[in-house]
Protein backbone atom coordinates (compact mmCIF):
# COMPACT_ATOMS: atom_id res chain seq x y z
CA UNK A 1 0.00 0.00 0.00
CA UNK A 2 1.50 3.36 -1.00
CA UNK A 3 1.31 5.95 1.81
CA UNK A 4 -0.19 9.29 0.89
CA UNK A 5 -0.58 12.71 2.46
CA UNK A 6 -2.33 15.98 1.63
CA UNK A 7 -1.60 19.70 1.64
CA UNK A 8 -4.24 22.35 2.33
CA UNK A 9 -3.87 26.10 2.68
CA UNK A 10 -5.36 28.31 5.41
CA UNK A 11 -8.66 29.92 4.43
CA UNK A 12 -8.49 33.47 3.09
CA UNK A 13 -12.15 34.40 3.61
CA UNK A 14 -14.98 33.66 6.01
CA UNK A 15 -16.71 31.53 3.35
CA UNK A 16 -13.53 29.50 2.78
CA UNK A 17 -13.08 29.12 6.55
CA UNK A 18 -16.60 27.72 6.81
CA UNK A 19 -15.89 25.12 4.09
CA UNK A 20 -12.45 23.95 5.23
CA UNK A 21 -13.56 21.63 8.11
CA UNK A 22 -15.71 19.54 5.73
CA UNK A 23 -12.79 19.30 3.28
CA UNK A 24 -10.42 18.25 6.06
CA UNK A 25 -12.94 15.69 7.33
CA UNK A 26 -13.26 14.17 3.84
CA UNK A 27 -9.46 14.08 3.39
CA UNK A 28 -8.88 12.66 6.86
CA UNK A 29 -11.42 9.87 6.29
CA UNK A 30 -9.18 8.57 3.47
CA UNK A 31 -6.46 7.75 6.04
CA UNK A 32 -3.48 9.93 5.03
CA UNK A 33 -0.14 9.83 6.85
CA UNK A 34 -0.47 13.55 7.56
CA UNK A 35 -2.22 16.71 6.40
CA UNK A 36 0.06 19.71 5.98
CA UNK A 37 -1.11 23.32 6.20
CA UNK A 38 0.76 26.04 4.31
CA UNK A 39 2.01 29.25 5.90
CA UNK A 40 1.62 32.66 4.28
CA UNK A 41 4.84 34.47 3.41
CA UNK A 42 6.04 36.70 6.23
CA UNK A 43 3.66 35.05 8.72
CA UNK A 44 0.55 36.55 7.09
CA UNK A 45 -1.49 33.41 7.83
CA UNK A 46 -0.02 32.63 11.27
CA UNK A 47 -3.36 32.48 13.09
CA UNK A 48 -5.43 30.88 10.32
CA UNK A 49 -2.72 28.23 9.70
CA UNK A 50 -2.64 27.38 13.38
CA UNK A 51 -6.42 27.20 13.50
CA UNK A 52 -6.53 24.76 10.57
CA UNK A 53 -3.77 22.65 12.20
CA UNK A 54 -5.71 22.63 15.47
CA UNK A 55 -8.79 21.47 13.61
CA UNK A 56 -6.86 18.52 12.14
CA UNK A 57 -5.36 17.66 15.52
CA UNK A 58 -8.54 17.92 17.58
CA UNK A 59 -11.12 16.55 15.16
CA UNK A 60 -9.37 13.84 13.15
CA UNK A 61 -7.00 10.94 13.80
CA UNK A 62 -4.49 12.37 11.31
CA UNK A 63 -1.18 14.00 12.18
CA UNK A 64 -1.05 17.71 11.27
CA UNK A 65 2.14 19.09 9.70
CA UNK A 66 2.78 22.83 9.98
CA UNK A 67 4.60 24.65 7.18
CA UNK A 68 6.76 27.39 8.69
CA UNK A 69 8.75 30.02 6.81
CA UNK A 70 11.64 32.03 8.14
CA UNK A 71 12.07 34.93 5.70
CA UNK A 72 12.09 38.23 7.55
CA UNK A 73 12.14 36.67 11.05
CA UNK A 74 14.69 37.17 13.75
CA UNK A 75 15.83 34.07 15.66
CA UNK A 76 13.82 35.28 18.66
CA UNK A 77 10.60 35.77 16.65
CA UNK A 78 10.93 32.44 14.87
CA UNK A 79 11.68 30.73 18.21
CA UNK A 80 8.51 32.16 19.77
CA UNK A 81 6.46 31.08 16.79
CA UNK A 82 7.84 27.53 16.90
CA UNK A 83 7.13 27.37 20.64
CA UNK A 84 3.55 28.53 20.04
CA UNK A 85 3.00 25.72 17.51
CA UNK A 86 4.63 23.15 19.80
CA UNK A 87 2.45 24.34 22.70
CA UNK A 88 -0.59 23.74 20.47
CA UNK A 89 0.51 20.10 20.17
CA UNK A 90 2.00 20.35 16.67
CA UNK A 91 5.08 18.13 16.46
CA UNK A 92 5.54 17.85 12.72
CA UNK A 93 6.88 20.71 10.59
CA UNK A 94 7.82 21.57 7.02
CA UNK A 95 10.66 24.07 7.43
CA UNK A 96 10.91 26.55 4.57
CA UNK A 97 12.86 29.65 3.81
CA UNK A 98 9.79 31.19 2.15
CA UNK A 99 9.81 33.58 -0.75
CA UNK A 100 11.53 36.89 -0.43
CA UNK A 101 9.39 39.99 -0.61
CA UNK A 102 10.65 42.30 -3.35
CA UNK A 103 10.81 46.06 -3.18
CA UNK A 104 9.52 48.23 -6.00
CA UNK A 105 12.76 47.85 -7.94
CA UNK A 106 12.51 44.07 -7.74
CA UNK A 107 15.48 43.74 -5.38
CA UNK A 108 15.23 41.16 -2.61
CA UNK A 109 14.23 42.69 0.72
CA UNK A 110 16.39 42.02 3.80
CA UNK A 111 16.04 38.45 5.04
CA UNK A 112 16.05 38.81 8.82
CA UNK A 113 18.47 36.63 10.78
CA UNK A 114 17.40 33.33 9.30
CA UNK A 115 18.77 32.93 5.80
CA UNK A 116 17.85 29.37 4.86
CA UNK A 117 15.49 26.53 5.58
CA UNK A 118 18.42 24.59 7.09
CA UNK A 119 18.76 27.17 9.88
CA UNK A 120 15.04 26.88 10.58
CA UNK A 121 15.35 23.06 10.78
CA UNK A 122 18.05 23.48 13.44
CA UNK A 123 16.05 26.09 15.31
CA UNK A 124 12.94 23.86 15.47
CA UNK A 125 15.01 21.01 16.95
CA UNK A 126 16.67 23.41 19.41
CA UNK A 127 13.39 24.93 20.62
CA UNK A 128 11.91 21.47 21.15
CA UNK A 129 15.03 20.32 23.04
CA UNK A 130 14.85 23.38 25.32
CA UNK A 131 11.12 23.00 25.80
CA UNK A 132 11.26 19.30 26.65
CA UNK A 133 14.76 18.84 28.09
CA UNK A 134 13.87 15.36 29.31
CA UNK A 135 10.90 13.22 30.25
CA UNK A 136 10.60 10.70 33.07
CA UNK A 137 9.33 7.15 32.94
CA UNK A 138 7.89 5.48 36.01
CA UNK A 139 9.84 2.42 37.15
CA UNK A 140 7.60 -0.65 37.12
CA UNK A 141 6.57 -1.86 40.61
CA UNK A 142 8.10 1.22 42.32
CA UNK A 143 5.31 3.80 42.59
CA UNK A 144 7.58 6.69 43.68
CA UNK A 145 10.59 5.96 41.50
CA UNK A 146 11.25 7.24 38.02
CA UNK A 147 14.14 7.41 35.59
CA UNK A 148 14.99 9.72 32.73
CA UNK A 149 13.58 8.50 29.44
CA UNK A 150 16.46 8.38 26.99
CA UNK A 151 14.00 8.53 24.08
CA UNK A 152 13.12 12.21 24.43
CA UNK A 153 10.04 13.36 22.49
CA UNK A 154 11.35 14.64 19.18
CA UNK A 155 9.76 16.53 16.35
CA UNK A 156 9.55 15.59 12.69
CA UNK A 157 11.03 18.23 10.40
CA UNK A 158 10.45 17.98 6.64
CA UNK A 159 11.96 20.29 4.00
CA UNK A 160 11.30 21.26 0.38
CA UNK A 161 13.09 19.78 -2.64
CA UNK A 162 13.13 20.99 -6.23
CA UNK A 163 13.30 18.30 -8.96
CA UNK A 164 13.42 20.97 -11.68
CA UNK A 165 15.75 23.23 -9.75
CA UNK A 166 14.78 26.18 -7.61
CA UNK A 167 14.16 29.24 -9.80
CA UNK A 168 16.93 31.10 -7.93
CA UNK A 169 19.52 28.29 -8.15
CA UNK A 170 22.75 29.55 -9.59
CA UNK A 171 24.25 26.28 -10.81
CA UNK A 172 23.23 22.70 -11.61
CA UNK A 173 23.43 20.65 -8.48
CA UNK A 174 22.79 23.52 -6.08
CA UNK A 175 19.39 22.05 -5.20
CA UNK A 176 20.92 18.70 -4.32
CA UNK A 177 23.59 20.49 -2.24
CA UNK A 178 20.83 22.49 -0.51
CA UNK A 179 18.90 19.29 0.27
CA UNK A 180 22.04 17.63 1.61
CA UNK A 181 22.61 20.65 3.87
CA UNK A 182 19.03 20.48 5.13
CA UNK A 183 19.44 16.77 5.86
CA UNK A 184 22.65 17.52 7.80
CA UNK A 185 20.70 20.15 9.77
CA UNK A 186 18.26 17.46 10.95
CA UNK A 187 15.55 17.15 8.29
CA UNK A 188 14.03 13.69 8.15
CA UNK A 189 11.80 14.00 5.09
CA UNK A 190 11.73 16.01 1.85
CA UNK A 191 8.63 16.97 -0.14
CA UNK A 192 9.04 18.10 -3.72
CA UNK A 193 7.79 21.09 -5.59
CA UNK A 194 5.34 20.23 -8.40
CA UNK A 195 6.85 18.64 -11.47
CA UNK A 196 5.10 17.53 -14.64
CA UNK A 197 7.23 14.59 -15.84
CA UNK A 198 7.95 11.49 -13.72
CA UNK A 199 11.47 11.45 -15.16
CA UNK A 200 12.22 14.84 -13.57
CA UNK A 201 11.43 13.48 -10.11
CA UNK A 202 13.21 10.15 -10.63
CA UNK A 203 16.37 11.75 -12.04
CA UNK A 204 16.46 14.24 -9.15
CA UNK A 205 16.18 11.39 -6.62
CA UNK A 206 19.03 9.56 -8.38
CA UNK A 207 21.22 12.68 -8.21
CA UNK A 208 20.30 13.24 -4.56
CA UNK A 209 21.07 9.62 -3.60
CA UNK A 210 24.40 9.75 -5.44
CA UNK A 211 25.28 12.87 -3.42
CA UNK A 212 24.43 11.19 -0.10
CA UNK A 213 20.83 12.20 0.55
CA UNK A 214 19.23 9.32 2.43
CA UNK A 215 15.96 10.82 3.71
CA UNK A 216 12.72 9.89 1.91
CA UNK A 217 11.83 12.28 -0.93
CA UNK A 218 8.06 12.46 -1.31
CA UNK A 219 6.84 13.56 -4.74
CA UNK A 220 4.33 16.43 -4.64
CA UNK A 221 1.53 15.96 -7.18
CA UNK A 222 -1.52 18.06 -7.97
CA UNK A 223 -4.43 16.94 -10.15
CA UNK A 224 -4.87 20.04 -12.30
CA UNK A 225 -8.40 20.36 -13.60
CA UNK A 226 -8.34 23.65 -15.52
CA UNK A 227 -6.03 25.18 -18.12
CA UNK A 228 -5.96 28.51 -16.28
CA UNK A 229 -4.84 26.85 -13.05
CA UNK A 230 -2.18 24.87 -14.91
CA UNK A 231 -0.80 28.10 -16.38
CA UNK A 232 -0.89 29.78 -12.96
CA UNK A 233 0.89 27.02 -11.04
CA UNK A 234 3.48 26.64 -13.80
CA UNK A 235 4.10 30.39 -13.61
CA UNK A 236 4.49 30.26 -9.83
CA UNK A 237 6.94 27.35 -10.03
CA UNK A 238 8.64 29.04 -13.01
CA UNK A 239 8.08 25.92 -15.15
CA UNK A 240 6.73 25.52 -18.69
CA UNK A 241 3.23 24.02 -18.61
CA UNK A 242 3.32 20.56 -20.24
CA UNK A 243 1.92 21.11 -23.77
CA UNK A 244 -0.09 17.87 -23.98
CA UNK A 245 -1.86 18.37 -20.65
CA UNK A 246 -2.51 22.02 -21.46
CA UNK A 247 -3.96 21.11 -24.87
CA UNK A 248 -6.15 18.36 -23.36
CA UNK A 249 -7.54 20.74 -20.73
CA UNK A 250 -8.18 23.41 -23.35
CA UNK A 251 -9.89 20.92 -25.68
CA UNK A 252 -12.24 19.63 -22.96
CA UNK A 253 -15.72 21.17 -23.19
CA UNK A 254 -17.12 20.63 -19.73
CA UNK A 255 -15.93 20.79 -16.12
CA UNK A 256 -16.53 17.05 -15.93
CA UNK A 257 -14.21 16.40 -18.88
CA UNK A 258 -11.52 18.72 -17.44
CA UNK A 259 -11.81 16.91 -14.12
CA UNK A 260 -11.30 13.56 -15.90
CA UNK A 261 -8.25 14.92 -17.78
CA UNK A 262 -6.65 16.23 -14.56
CA UNK A 263 -7.31 13.01 -12.66
CA UNK A 264 -6.02 10.81 -15.49
CA UNK A 265 -2.82 12.84 -15.74
CA UNK A 266 -2.22 12.70 -11.97
CA UNK A 267 -2.91 8.94 -11.87
CA UNK A 268 -0.36 8.37 -14.65
CA UNK A 269 2.24 10.55 -12.87
CA UNK A 270 1.73 8.85 -9.50
CA UNK A 271 1.87 5.39 -11.12
CA UNK A 272 5.14 6.24 -12.86
CA UNK A 273 6.89 7.71 -9.81
CA UNK A 274 5.77 4.94 -7.46
CA UNK A 275 6.84 2.32 -10.03
CA UNK A 276 10.21 4.12 -10.00
CA UNK A 277 10.50 3.78 -6.21
CA UNK A 278 8.80 6.88 -4.72
CA UNK A 279 8.15 6.16 -1.03
CA UNK A 280 4.64 7.66 -1.09
CA UNK A 281 2.75 10.53 -2.58
CA UNK A 282 1.96 14.03 -1.32
CA UNK A 283 -1.13 15.49 -2.96
CA UNK A 284 -1.72 19.22 -3.29
CA UNK A 285 -5.47 19.55 -2.79
CA UNK A 286 -6.19 23.22 -3.43
CA UNK A 287 -8.66 22.77 -0.55
CA UNK A 288 -10.81 20.40 -2.61
CA UNK A 289 -11.17 16.75 -1.77
CA UNK A 290 -12.92 15.44 -4.91
CA UNK A 291 -10.00 15.35 -7.35
CA UNK A 292 -7.36 13.96 -4.98
CA UNK A 293 -9.71 11.30 -3.61
CA UNK A 294 -10.68 10.26 -7.13
CA UNK A 295 -6.98 9.92 -8.00
CA UNK A 296 -6.46 7.72 -4.94
CA UNK A 297 -9.58 5.67 -5.75
CA UNK A 298 -8.37 5.08 -9.32
CA UNK A 299 -5.04 3.91 -7.91
CA UNK A 300 -6.88 1.53 -5.57
CA UNK A 301 -5.54 3.32 -2.48
CA UNK A 302 -8.96 4.29 -1.10
CA UNK A 303 -12.32 2.58 -1.64
CA UNK A 304 -13.88 3.33 -5.01
CA UNK A 305 -16.88 4.79 -3.20
CA UNK A 306 -14.84 7.95 -2.58
CA UNK A 307 -16.60 10.95 -4.10
CA UNK A 308 -16.18 11.41 -7.81
CA UNK A 309 -16.79 14.60 -9.72
CA UNK A 310 -19.49 16.68 -8.05
CA UNK A 311 -21.05 20.10 -8.32
CA UNK A 312 -18.74 21.49 -5.58
CA UNK A 313 -15.81 20.77 -7.81
CA UNK A 314 -16.18 23.66 -10.22
CA UNK A 315 -12.61 24.66 -9.54
CA UNK A 316 -11.61 28.11 -10.60
CA UNK A 317 -8.06 29.28 -11.20
P1 LIG B 1 16.16 26.87 0.93
O1 LIG B 1 16.27 25.40 1.05
O2 LIG B 1 16.82 27.66 1.97
O3 LIG B 1 16.72 27.29 -0.48
C1 LIG B 1 16.02 27.06 -1.70
C2 LIG B 1 16.93 27.00 -2.90
O4 LIG B 1 17.63 28.22 -3.03
C3 LIG B 1 17.96 25.91 -2.82
O5 LIG B 1 17.45 24.72 -3.35
C4 LIG B 1 19.09 26.47 -3.61
O6 LIG B 1 18.93 26.16 -4.96
C5 LIG B 1 18.94 27.94 -3.44
N1 LIG B 1 19.81 28.44 -2.39
C6 LIG B 1 19.98 27.99 -1.14
N2 LIG B 1 20.89 28.70 -0.48
C7 LIG B 1 21.27 29.65 -1.37
C8 LIG B 1 22.19 30.72 -1.31
N3 LIG B 1 22.91 30.93 -0.19
N4 LIG B 1 22.31 31.50 -2.38
C9 LIG B 1 21.58 31.30 -3.48
N5 LIG B 1 20.69 30.31 -3.60
C10 LIG B 1 20.56 29.49 -2.57
N6 LIG B 1 6.33 29.05 0.69
C11 LIG B 1 5.59 29.71 1.62
O7 LIG B 1 5.72 30.94 1.76
N7 LIG B 1 4.69 29.03 2.43
C12 LIG B 1 4.52 27.68 2.35
O8 LIG B 1 3.71 27.11 3.09
C13 LIG B 1 5.28 26.96 1.36
N8 LIG B 1 5.15 25.61 1.24
C14 LIG B 1 5.95 24.94 0.33
C15 LIG B 1 5.86 23.53 0.25
C16 LIG B 1 6.66 22.82 -0.63
C17 LIG B 1 6.56 21.30 -0.67
C18 LIG B 1 7.56 23.53 -1.49
C19 LIG B 1 8.42 22.76 -2.48
C20 LIG B 1 7.65 24.92 -1.44
C21 LIG B 1 6.87 25.64 -0.52
N9 LIG B 1 6.96 27.03 -0.41
C22 LIG B 1 6.20 27.71 0.54
C23 LIG B 1 7.84 27.80 -1.29
C24 LIG B 1 9.25 28.01 -0.71
O9 LIG B 1 9.17 28.80 0.46
C25 LIG B 1 10.08 28.72 -1.77
O10 LIG B 1 10.30 27.86 -2.88
C26 LIG B 1 11.40 29.33 -1.31
O11 LIG B 1 11.90 30.15 -2.36
C27 LIG B 1 12.49 28.32 -1.00
O12 LIG B 1 12.29 27.74 0.20
P2 LIG B 1 13.28 26.54 0.71
O13 LIG B 1 12.76 26.15 2.02
O14 LIG B 1 13.40 25.50 -0.29
O15 LIG B 1 14.65 27.34 0.85
Short mmCIF file of C-alpha atoms in Angstrom, two decimals, residues 38-256:
data_model
loop_
_atom_site.label_atom_id
_atom_site.label_comp_id
_atom_site.label_asym_id
_atom_site.label_seq_id
_atom_site.Cartn_x
_atom_site.Cartn_y
_atom_site.Cartn_z
CA UNK A 38 0.76 26.04 4.31
CA UNK A 39 2.01 29.25 5.90
CA UNK A 40 1.62 32.66 4.28
CA UNK A 41 4.84 34.47 3.41
CA UNK A 42 6.04 36.70 6.23
CA UNK A 43 3.66 35.05 8.72
CA UNK A 44 0.55 36.55 7.09
CA UNK A 45 -1.49 33.41 7.83
CA UNK A 46 -0.02 32.63 11.27
CA UNK A 47 -3.36 32.48 13.09
CA UNK A 48 -5.43 30.88 10.32
CA UNK A 49 -2.72 28.23 9.70
CA UNK A 50 -2.64 27.38 13.38
CA UNK A 51 -6.42 27.20 13.50
CA UNK A 52 -6.53 24.76 10.57
CA UNK A 53 -3.77 22.65 12.20
CA UNK A 54 -5.71 22.63 15.47
CA UNK A 55 -8.79 21.47 13.61
CA UNK A 56 -6.86 18.52 12.14
CA UNK A 57 -5.36 17.66 15.52
CA UNK A 58 -8.54 17.92 17.58
CA UNK A 59 -11.12 16.55 15.16
CA UNK A 60 -9.37 13.84 13.15
CA UNK A 61 -7.00 10.94 13.80
CA UNK A 62 -4.49 12.37 11.31
CA UNK A 63 -1.18 14.00 12.18
CA UNK A 64 -1.05 17.71 11.27
CA UNK A 65 2.14 19.09 9.70
CA UNK A 66 2.78 22.83 9.98
CA UNK A 67 4.60 24.65 7.18
CA UNK A 68 6.76 27.39 8.69
CA UNK A 69 8.75 30.02 6.81
CA UNK A 70 11.64 32.03 8.14
CA UNK A 71 12.07 34.93 5.70
CA UNK A 72 12.09 38.23 7.55
CA UNK A 73 12.14 36.67 11.05
CA UNK A 74 14.69 37.17 13.75
CA UNK A 75 15.83 34.07 15.66
CA UNK A 76 13.82 35.28 18.66
CA UNK A 77 10.60 35.77 16.65
CA UNK A 78 10.93 32.44 14.87
CA UNK A 79 11.68 30.73 18.21
CA UNK A 80 8.51 32.16 19.77
CA UNK A 81 6.46 31.08 16.79
CA UNK A 82 7.84 27.53 16.90
CA UNK A 83 7.13 27.37 20.64
CA UNK A 84 3.55 28.53 20.04
CA UNK A 85 3.00 25.72 17.51
CA UNK A 86 4.63 23.15 19.80
CA UNK A 87 2.45 24.34 22.70
CA UNK A 88 -0.59 23.74 20.47
CA UNK A 89 0.51 20.10 20.17
CA UNK A 90 2.00 20.35 16.67
CA UNK A 91 5.08 18.13 16.46
CA UNK A 92 5.54 17.85 12.72
CA UNK A 93 6.88 20.71 10.59
CA UNK A 94 7.82 21.57 7.02
CA UNK A 95 10.66 24.07 7.43
CA UNK A 96 10.91 26.55 4.57
CA UNK A 97 12.86 29.65 3.81
CA UNK A 98 9.79 31.19 2.15
CA UNK A 99 9.81 33.58 -0.75
CA UNK A 100 11.53 36.89 -0.43
CA UNK A 101 9.39 39.99 -0.61
CA UNK A 102 10.65 42.30 -3.35
CA UNK A 103 10.81 46.06 -3.18
CA UNK A 104 9.52 48.23 -6.00
CA UNK A 105 12.76 47.85 -7.94
CA UNK A 106 12.51 44.07 -7.74
CA UNK A 107 15.48 43.74 -5.38
CA UNK A 108 15.23 41.16 -2.61
CA UNK A 109 14.23 42.69 0.72
CA UNK A 110 16.39 42.02 3.80
CA UNK A 111 16.04 38.45 5.04
CA UNK A 112 16.05 38.81 8.82
CA UNK A 113 18.47 36.63 10.78
CA UNK A 114 17.40 33.33 9.30
CA UNK A 115 18.77 32.93 5.80
CA UNK A 116 17.85 29.37 4.86
CA UNK A 117 15.49 26.53 5.58
CA UNK A 118 18.42 24.59 7.09
CA UNK A 119 18.76 27.17 9.88
CA UNK A 120 15.04 26.88 10.58
CA UNK A 121 15.35 23.06 10.78
CA UNK A 122 18.05 23.48 13.44
CA UNK A 123 16.05 26.09 15.31
CA UNK A 124 12.94 23.86 15.47
CA UNK A 125 15.01 21.01 16.95
CA UNK A 126 16.67 23.41 19.41
CA UNK A 127 13.39 24.93 20.62
CA UNK A 128 11.91 21.47 21.15
CA UNK A 129 15.03 20.32 23.04
CA UNK A 130 14.85 23.38 25.32
CA UNK A 131 11.12 23.00 25.80
CA UNK A 132 11.26 19.30 26.65
CA UNK A 133 14.76 18.84 28.09
CA UNK A 134 13.87 15.36 29.31
CA UNK A 135 10.90 13.22 30.25
CA UNK A 136 10.60 10.70 33.07
CA UNK A 137 9.33 7.15 32.94
CA UNK A 138 7.89 5.48 36.01
CA UNK A 139 9.84 2.42 37.15
CA UNK A 140 7.60 -0.65 37.12
CA UNK A 141 6.57 -1.86 40.61
CA UNK A 142 8.10 1.22 42.32
CA UNK A 143 5.31 3.80 42.59
CA UNK A 144 7.58 6.69 43.68
CA UNK A 145 10.59 5.96 41.50
CA UNK A 146 11.25 7.24 38.02
CA UNK A 147 14.14 7.41 35.59
CA UNK A 148 14.99 9.72 32.73
CA UNK A 149 13.58 8.50 29.44
CA UNK A 150 16.46 8.38 26.99
CA UNK A 151 14.00 8.53 24.08
CA UNK A 152 13.12 12.21 24.43
CA UNK A 153 10.04 13.36 22.49
CA UNK A 154 11.35 14.64 19.18
CA UNK A 155 9.76 16.53 16.35
CA UNK A 156 9.55 15.59 12.69
CA UNK A 157 11.03 18.23 10.40
CA UNK A 158 10.45 17.98 6.64
CA UNK A 159 11.96 20.29 4.00
CA UNK A 160 11.30 21.26 0.38
CA UNK A 161 13.09 19.78 -2.64
CA UNK A 162 13.13 20.99 -6.23
CA UNK A 163 13.30 18.30 -8.96
CA UNK A 164 13.42 20.97 -11.68
CA UNK A 165 15.75 23.23 -9.75
CA UNK A 166 14.78 26.18 -7.61
CA UNK A 167 14.16 29.24 -9.80
CA UNK A 168 16.93 31.10 -7.93
CA UNK A 169 19.52 28.29 -8.15
CA UNK A 170 22.75 29.55 -9.59
CA UNK A 171 24.25 26.28 -10.81
CA UNK A 172 23.23 22.70 -11.61
CA UNK A 173 23.43 20.65 -8.48
CA UNK A 174 22.79 23.52 -6.08
CA UNK A 175 19.39 22.05 -5.20
CA UNK A 176 20.92 18.70 -4.32
CA UNK A 177 23.59 20.49 -2.24
CA UNK A 178 20.83 22.49 -0.51
CA UNK A 179 18.90 19.29 0.27
CA UNK A 180 22.04 17.63 1.61
CA UNK A 181 22.61 20.65 3.87
CA UNK A 182 19.03 20.48 5.13
CA UNK A 183 19.44 16.77 5.86
CA UNK A 184 22.65 17.52 7.80
CA UNK A 185 20.70 20.15 9.77
CA UNK A 186 18.26 17.46 10.95
CA UNK A 187 15.55 17.15 8.29
CA UNK A 188 14.03 13.69 8.15
CA UNK A 189 11.80 14.00 5.09
CA UNK A 190 11.73 16.01 1.85
CA UNK A 191 8.63 16.97 -0.14
CA UNK A 192 9.04 18.10 -3.72
CA UNK A 193 7.79 21.09 -5.59
CA UNK A 194 5.34 20.23 -8.40
CA UNK A 195 6.85 18.64 -11.47
CA UNK A 196 5.10 17.53 -14.64
CA UNK A 197 7.23 14.59 -15.84
CA UNK A 198 7.95 11.49 -13.72
CA UNK A 199 11.47 11.45 -15.16
CA UNK A 200 12.22 14.84 -13.57
CA UNK A 201 11.43 13.48 -10.11
CA UNK A 202 13.21 10.15 -10.63
CA UNK A 203 16.37 11.75 -12.04
CA UNK A 204 16.46 14.24 -9.15
CA UNK A 205 16.18 11.39 -6.62
CA UNK A 206 19.03 9.56 -8.38
CA UNK A 207 21.22 12.68 -8.21
CA UNK A 208 20.30 13.24 -4.56
CA UNK A 209 21.07 9.62 -3.60
CA UNK A 210 24.40 9.75 -5.44
CA UNK A 211 25.28 12.87 -3.42
CA UNK A 212 24.43 11.19 -0.10
CA UNK A 213 20.83 12.20 0.55
CA UNK A 214 19.23 9.32 2.43
CA UNK A 215 15.96 10.82 3.71
CA UNK A 216 12.72 9.89 1.91
CA UNK A 217 11.83 12.28 -0.93
CA UNK A 218 8.06 12.46 -1.31
CA UNK A 219 6.84 13.56 -4.74
CA UNK A 220 4.33 16.43 -4.64
CA UNK A 221 1.53 15.96 -7.18
CA UNK A 222 -1.52 18.06 -7.97
CA UNK A 223 -4.43 16.94 -10.15
CA UNK A 224 -4.87 20.04 -12.30
CA UNK A 225 -8.40 20.36 -13.60
CA UNK A 226 -8.34 23.65 -15.52
CA UNK A 227 -6.03 25.18 -18.12
CA UNK A 228 -5.96 28.51 -16.28
CA UNK A 229 -4.84 26.85 -13.05
CA UNK A 230 -2.18 24.87 -14.91
CA UNK A 231 -0.80 28.10 -16.38
CA UNK A 232 -0.89 29.78 -12.96
CA UNK A 233 0.89 27.02 -11.04
CA UNK A 234 3.48 26.64 -13.80
CA UNK A 235 4.10 30.39 -13.61
CA UNK A 236 4.49 30.26 -9.83
CA UNK A 237 6.94 27.35 -10.03
CA UNK A 238 8.64 29.04 -13.01
CA UNK A 239 8.08 25.92 -15.15
CA UNK A 240 6.73 25.52 -18.69
CA UNK A 241 3.23 24.02 -18.61
CA UNK A 242 3.32 20.56 -20.24
CA UNK A 243 1.92 21.11 -23.77
CA UNK A 244 -0.09 17.87 -23.98
CA UNK A 245 -1.86 18.37 -20.65
CA UNK A 246 -2.51 22.02 -21.46
CA UNK A 247 -3.96 21.11 -24.87
CA UNK A 248 -6.15 18.36 -23.36
CA UNK A 249 -7.54 20.74 -20.73
CA UNK A 250 -8.18 23.41 -23.35
CA UNK A 251 -9.89 20.92 -25.68
CA UNK A 252 -12.24 19.63 -22.96
CA UNK A 253 -15.72 21.17 -23.19
CA UNK A 254 -17.12 20.63 -19.73
CA UNK A 255 -15.93 20.79 -16.12
CA UNK A 256 -16.53 17.05 -15.93
#
